[in-house]
Amino acid sequence: MKKFYYILVASFFFDQISKWFVVFWLDLISLNSIDVFPPFLNFRMGWNYGVNFGLLGQQSELKSYFLTVLAIIISGLIMFWIYRTKVTNLQVSFGALLCGGALANAFDRVIYDGAVADFLNMSCCGIYNPFVFNFADVFIFIGAVGLAFSPENKKN
């Protein structure tokens, strides 16, 4: 379980520190846009009140509470599953990434009045991508896909 908590804490703080650095220290909150390595990597300020890619994006206090509580419950269930089941080291890592990202975005919703701070924007090959995301979203995606496709532990 130590590995799980180390990865969870590292992913949580990596996301939060990256948001603080880009949004506040580089002042993206005022500038709204910073071209880093266009078009491949840009910083674009976005406040996401919904889920990935702005789905369910209408601002609602009830929805914000629901999404925050849902992230905490899902993280708790994953922790319980990892603690009570013989899982592989890879599954521990993927579960920790998913939980770290989910809890980082839940923390955002608490401190930013229901919104998640998004700032990463990537485009390629003449295709413009209007969406912004953050490292927590990356961790959630890697964790979820990794858990979905990781092989089962044969010792169960």
PDB file of C-alpha atoms in Angstrom:
ATOM      1  CA  MET A   1       0.000   0.000   0.000  1.00  0.00           C
ATOM      2  CA  LYS A   2       2.965   2.349   0.466  1.00  0.00           C
ATOM      3  CA  LYS A   3       3.539   2.425  -3.283  1.00  0.00           C
ATOM      4  CA  PHE A   4      -0.123   3.307  -3.803  1.00  0.00           C
ATOM      5  CA  TYR A   5       0.008   6.258  -1.421  1.00  0.00           C
ATOM      6  CA  TYR A   6       3.342   7.539  -2.767  1.00  0.00           C
ATOM      7  CA  ILE A   7       2.017   7.592  -6.324  1.00  0.00           C
ATOM      8  CA  LEU A   8      -1.326   9.077  -5.239  1.00  0.00           C
ATOM      9  CA  VAL A   9       0.345  11.896  -3.287  1.00  0.00           C
ATOM     10  CA  ALA A  10       2.932  12.538  -6.025  1.00  0.00           C
ATOM     11  CA  SER A  11       0.296  12.759  -8.770  1.00  0.00           C
ATOM     12  CA  PHE A  12      -1.963  14.973  -6.622  1.00  0.00           C
ATOM     13  CA  PHE A  13       0.812  17.437  -5.813  1.00  0.00           C
ATOM     14  CA  PHE A  14       2.295  17.387  -9.320  1.00  0.00           C
ATOM     15  CA  ASP A  15      -1.094  18.462 -10.669  1.00  0.00           C
ATOM     16  CA  GLN A  16      -1.653  21.125  -8.013  1.00  0.00           C
ATOM     17  CA  ILE A  17       1.860  22.577  -8.299  1.00  0.00           C
ATOM     18  CA  SER A  18       1.634  22.670 -12.107  1.00  0.00           C
ATOM     19  CA  LYS A  19      -1.668  24.562 -11.856  1.00  0.00           C
ATOM     20  CA  TRP A  20      -0.256  27.035  -9.365  1.00  0.00           C
ATOM     21  CA  PHE A  21       2.859  27.582 -11.496  1.00  0.00           C
ATOM     22  CA  VAL A  22       1.082  28.083 -14.819  1.00  0.00           C
ATOM     23  CA  VAL A  23      -2.148  29.729 -13.698  1.00  0.00           C
ATOM     24  CA  PHE A  24      -0.790  32.060 -11.036  1.00  0.00           C
ATOM     25  CA  TRP A  25       3.003  32.321 -11.272  1.00  0.00           C
ATOM     26  CA  LEU A  26       3.047  32.638 -15.083  1.00  0.00           C
ATOM     27  CA  ASP A  27      -0.197  34.647 -14.700  1.00  0.00           C
ATOM     28  CA  LEU A  28      -2.233  32.653 -17.191  1.00  0.00           C
ATOM     29  CA  ILE A  29      -5.299  33.703 -15.230  1.00  0.00           C
ATOM     30  CA  SER A  30      -4.777  37.266 -16.550  1.00  0.00           C
ATOM     31  CA  LEU A  31      -3.055  36.558 -19.865  1.00  0.00           C
ATOM     32  CA  ASN A  32      -5.555  33.823 -20.823  1.00  0.00           C
ATOM     33  CA  SER A  33      -3.110  32.373 -23.376  1.00  0.00           C
ATOM     34  CA  ILE A  34       0.610  31.548 -23.550  1.00  0.00           C
ATOM     35  CA  ASP A  35       2.098  29.942 -26.642  1.00  0.00           C
ATOM     36  CA  VAL A  36       4.770  27.534 -25.439  1.00  0.00           C
ATOM     37  CA  PHE A  37       5.582  25.415 -28.496  1.00  0.00           C
ATOM     38  CA  PRO A  38       2.793  26.184 -30.961  1.00  0.00           C
ATOM     39  CA  PRO A  39       0.774  24.407 -32.148  1.00  0.00           C
ATOM     40  CA  PHE A  40       1.902  21.348 -30.202  1.00  0.00           C
ATOM     41  CA  LEU A  41       1.783  22.837 -26.701  1.00  0.00           C
ATOM     42  CA  ASN A  42      -0.013  25.961 -25.568  1.00  0.00           C
ATOM     43  CA  PHE A  43      -1.348  27.157 -22.245  1.00  0.00           C
ATOM     44  CA  ARG A  44      -4.980  28.298 -22.473  1.00  0.00           C
ATOM     45  CA  MET A  45      -6.938  29.219 -19.354  1.00  0.00           C
ATOM     46  CA  GLY A  46     -10.126  27.268 -18.894  1.00  0.00           C
ATOM     47  CA  TRP A  47     -12.471  26.832 -15.961  1.00  0.00           C
ATOM     48  CA  ASN A  48     -14.264  23.518 -16.335  1.00  0.00           C
ATOM     49  CA  TYR A  49     -17.507  23.123 -14.394  1.00  0.00           C
ATOM     50  CA  GLY A  50     -18.270  19.767 -15.997  1.00  0.00           C
ATOM     51  CA  VAL A  51     -16.310  16.618 -16.684  1.00  0.00           C
ATOM     52  CA  ASN A  52     -13.746  15.879 -19.413  1.00  0.00           C
ATOM     53  CA  PHE A  53     -13.888  18.176 -22.431  1.00  0.00           C
ATOM     54  CA  GLY A  54     -16.490  20.359 -20.716  1.00  0.00           C
ATOM     55  CA  LEU A  55     -19.301  17.799 -20.857  1.00  0.00           C
ATOM     56  CA  LEU A  56     -22.072  18.773 -18.426  1.00  0.00           C
ATOM     57  CA  GLY A  57     -20.379  22.170 -18.346  1.00  0.00           C
ATOM     58  CA  GLN A  58     -23.207  24.340 -17.051  1.00  0.00           C
ATOM     59  CA  GLN A  59     -22.292  25.860 -13.705  1.00  0.00           C
ATOM     60  CA  SER A  60     -24.351  24.339 -10.893  1.00  0.00           C
ATOM     61  CA  GLU A  61     -23.550  24.175  -7.197  1.00  0.00           C
ATOM     62  CA  LEU A  62     -25.394  20.868  -6.800  1.00  0.00           C
ATOM     63  CA  LYS A  63     -23.521  19.301  -9.734  1.00  0.00           C
ATOM     64  CA  SER A  64     -20.223  20.528  -8.290  1.00  0.00           C
ATOM     65  CA  TYR A  65     -20.963  18.869  -4.939  1.00  0.00           C
ATOM     66  CA  PHE A  66     -22.065  15.707  -6.732  1.00  0.00           C
ATOM     67  CA  LEU A  67     -18.876  15.505  -8.847  1.00  0.00           C
ATOM     68  CA  THR A  68     -16.684  16.178  -5.799  1.00  0.00           C
ATOM     69  CA  VAL A  69     -18.397  13.506  -3.692  1.00  0.00           C
ATOM     70  CA  LEU A  70     -18.370  11.082  -6.644  1.00  0.00           C
ATOM     71  CA  ALA A  71     -14.588  11.508  -7.046  1.00  0.00           C
ATOM     72  CA  ILE A  72     -14.076  10.834  -3.338  1.00  0.00           C
ATOM     73  CA  ILE A  73     -16.346   7.765  -3.362  1.00  0.00           C
ATOM     74  CA  ILE A  74     -14.730   6.269  -6.476  1.00  0.00           C
ATOM     75  CA  SER A  75     -11.263   6.893  -5.036  1.00  0.00           C
ATOM     76  CA  GLY A  76     -12.324   5.239  -1.788  1.00  0.00           C
ATOM     77  CA  LEU A  77     -13.697   2.213  -3.638  1.00  0.00           C
ATOM     78  CA  ILE A  78     -10.479   1.844  -5.633  1.00  0.00           C
ATOM     79  CA  MET A  79      -8.414   2.094  -2.432  1.00  0.00           C
ATOM     80  CA  PHE A  80     -10.629  -0.528  -0.784  1.00  0.00           C
ATOM     81  CA  TRP A  81     -10.322  -2.832  -3.818  1.00  0.00           C
ATOM     82  CA  ILE A  82      -6.530  -2.511  -3.858  1.00  0.00           C
ATOM     83  CA  TYR A  83      -6.297  -3.052  -0.100  1.00  0.00           C
ATOM     84  CA  ARG A  84      -8.609  -6.098  -0.026  1.00  0.00           C
ATOM     85  CA  THR A  85      -7.591  -7.828  -3.265  1.00  0.00           C
ATOM     86  CA  LYS A  86      -4.357  -9.322  -4.520  1.00  0.00           C
ATOM     87  CA  VAL A  87      -3.643  -6.913  -7.339  1.00  0.00           C
ATOM     88  CA  THR A  88      -0.525  -6.548  -9.454  1.00  0.00           C
ATOM     89  CA  ASN A  89       2.000  -3.763  -8.925  1.00  0.00           C
ATOM     90  CA  LEU A  90       0.846  -2.305 -12.221  1.00  0.00           C
ATOM     91  CA  GLN A  91      -2.762  -2.203 -11.005  1.00  0.00           C
ATOM     92  CA  VAL A  92      -1.616  -0.491  -7.807  1.00  0.00           C
ATOM     93  CA  SER A  93       0.146   2.167  -9.900  1.00  0.00           C
ATOM     94  CA  PHE A  94      -2.805   2.686 -12.239  1.00  0.00           C
ATOM     95  CA  GLY A  95      -5.248   2.879  -9.326  1.00  0.00           C
ATOM     96  CA  ALA A  96      -3.076   5.422  -7.544  1.00  0.00           C
ATOM     97  CA  LEU A  97      -2.831   7.605 -10.661  1.00  0.00           C
ATOM     98  CA  LEU A  98      -6.602   7.514 -11.123  1.00  0.00           C
ATOM     99  CA  CYS A  99      -7.223   8.404  -7.470  1.00  0.00           C
ATOM    100  CA  GLY A 100      -4.550  11.116  -7.391  1.00  0.00           C
ATOM    101  CA  GLY A 101      -6.031  12.786 -10.463  1.00  0.00           C
ATOM    102  CA  ALA A 102      -9.624  12.460  -9.274  1.00  0.00           C
ATOM    103  CA  LEU A 103      -8.814  13.903  -5.847  1.00  0.00           C
ATOM    104  CA  ALA A 104      -6.779  16.753  -7.385  1.00  0.00           C
ATOM    105  CA  ASN A 105      -9.737  17.775  -9.546  1.00  0.00           C
ATOM    106  CA  ALA A 106     -12.091  17.392  -6.568  1.00  0.00           C
ATOM    107  CA  PHE A 107      -9.790  19.683  -4.570  1.00  0.00           C
ATOM    108  CA  ASP A 108      -9.987  22.232  -7.411  1.00  0.00           C
ATOM    109  CA  ARG A 109     -13.782  22.178  -7.233  1.00  0.00           C
ATOM    110  CA  VAL A 110     -13.599  23.011  -3.530  1.00  0.00           C
ATOM    111  CA  ILE A 111     -11.112  25.896  -3.838  1.00  0.00           C
ATOM    112  CA  TYR A 112     -12.306  27.347  -7.189  1.00  0.00           C
ATOM    113  CA  ASP A 113     -16.061  27.566  -6.526  1.00  0.00           C
ATOM    114  CA  GLY A 114     -17.003  24.388  -8.355  1.00  0.00           C
ATOM    115  CA  ALA A 115     -14.561  24.670 -11.261  1.00  0.00           C
ATOM    116  CA  VAL A 116     -11.462  22.747 -12.264  1.00  0.00           C
ATOM    117  CA  ALA A 117      -8.502  24.767 -13.559  1.00  0.00           C
ATOM    118  CA  ASP A 118      -7.493  23.523 -17.013  1.00  0.00           C
ATOM    119  CA  PHE A 119      -4.571  24.951 -18.963  1.00  0.00           C
ATOM    120  CA  LEU A 120      -2.973  22.419 -21.320  1.00  0.00           C
ATOM    121  CA  ASN A 121      -3.857  22.639 -25.007  1.00  0.00           C
ATOM    122  CA  MET A 122      -2.270  20.513 -27.702  1.00  0.00           C
ATOM    123  CA  SER A 123      -2.851  20.504 -31.456  1.00  0.00           C
ATOM    124  CA  CYS A 124      -1.088  18.748 -34.269  1.00  0.00           C
ATOM    125  CA  CYS A 125      -0.849  18.263 -37.963  1.00  0.00           C
ATOM    126  CA  GLY A 126      -3.131  21.134 -38.992  1.00  0.00           C
ATOM    127  CA  ILE A 127      -5.938  19.961 -36.703  1.00  0.00           C
ATOM    128  CA  TYR A 128      -6.938  22.610 -34.164  1.00  0.00           C
ATOM    129  CA  ASN A 129      -7.923  21.241 -30.759  1.00  0.00           C
ATOM    130  CA  PRO A 130     -10.153  23.684 -28.823  1.00  0.00           C
ATOM    131  CA  PHE A 131     -10.120  21.650 -25.607  1.00  0.00           C
ATOM    132  CA  VAL A 132      -8.001  22.273 -22.518  1.00  0.00           C
ATOM    133  CA  PHE A 133      -7.112  19.820 -19.794  1.00  0.00           C
ATOM    134  CA  ASN A 134      -4.739  19.421 -16.858  1.00  0.00           C
ATOM    135  CA  PHE A 135      -2.343  16.807 -15.530  1.00  0.00           C
ATOM    136  CA  ALA A 136      -5.033  15.345 -13.253  1.00  0.00           C
ATOM    137  CA  ASP A 137      -7.054  14.535 -16.380  1.00  0.00           C
ATOM    138  CA  VAL A 138      -4.003  12.780 -17.847  1.00  0.00           C
ATOM    139  CA  PHE A 139      -3.524  10.765 -14.641  1.00  0.00           C
ATOM    140  CA  ILE A 140      -7.226   9.810 -14.566  1.00  0.00           C
ATOM    141  CA  PHE A 141      -7.100   8.697 -18.199  1.00  0.00           C
ATOM    142  CA  ILE A 142      -3.889   6.668 -17.796  1.00  0.00           C
ATOM    143  CA  GLY A 143      -5.193   5.111 -14.580  1.00  0.00           C
ATOM    144  CA  ALA A 144      -8.610   4.194 -15.981  1.00  0.00           C
ATOM    145  CA  VAL A 145      -7.290   2.778 -19.258  1.00  0.00           C
ATOM    146  CA  GLY A 146      -4.481   0.994 -17.417  1.00  0.00           C
ATOM    147  CA  LEU A 147      -6.890  -0.641 -14.973  1.00  0.00           C
ATOM    148  CA  ALA A 148      -9.260  -1.604 -17.772  1.00  0.00           C
ATOM    149  CA  PHE A 149      -6.547  -3.325 -19.794  1.00  0.00           C
ATOM    150  CA  SER A 150      -4.148  -4.590 -17.123  1.00  0.00           C
ATOM    151  CA  PRO A 151      -3.929  -8.362 -16.826  1.00  0.00           C
ATOM    152  CA  GLU A 152      -5.539  -9.967 -13.807  1.00  0.00           C
ATOM    153  CA  ASN A 153      -3.359 -11.350 -11.055  1.00  0.00           C
ATOM    154  CA  LYS A 154      -3.412 -15.123 -11.556  1.00  0.00           C
ATOM    155  CA  LYS A 155      -3.034 -15.719  -7.786  1.00  0.00           C
ATOM    156  CA  ASN A 156      -6.618 -14.607  -7.052  1.00  0.00           C
TER     157      ASN A 156
END
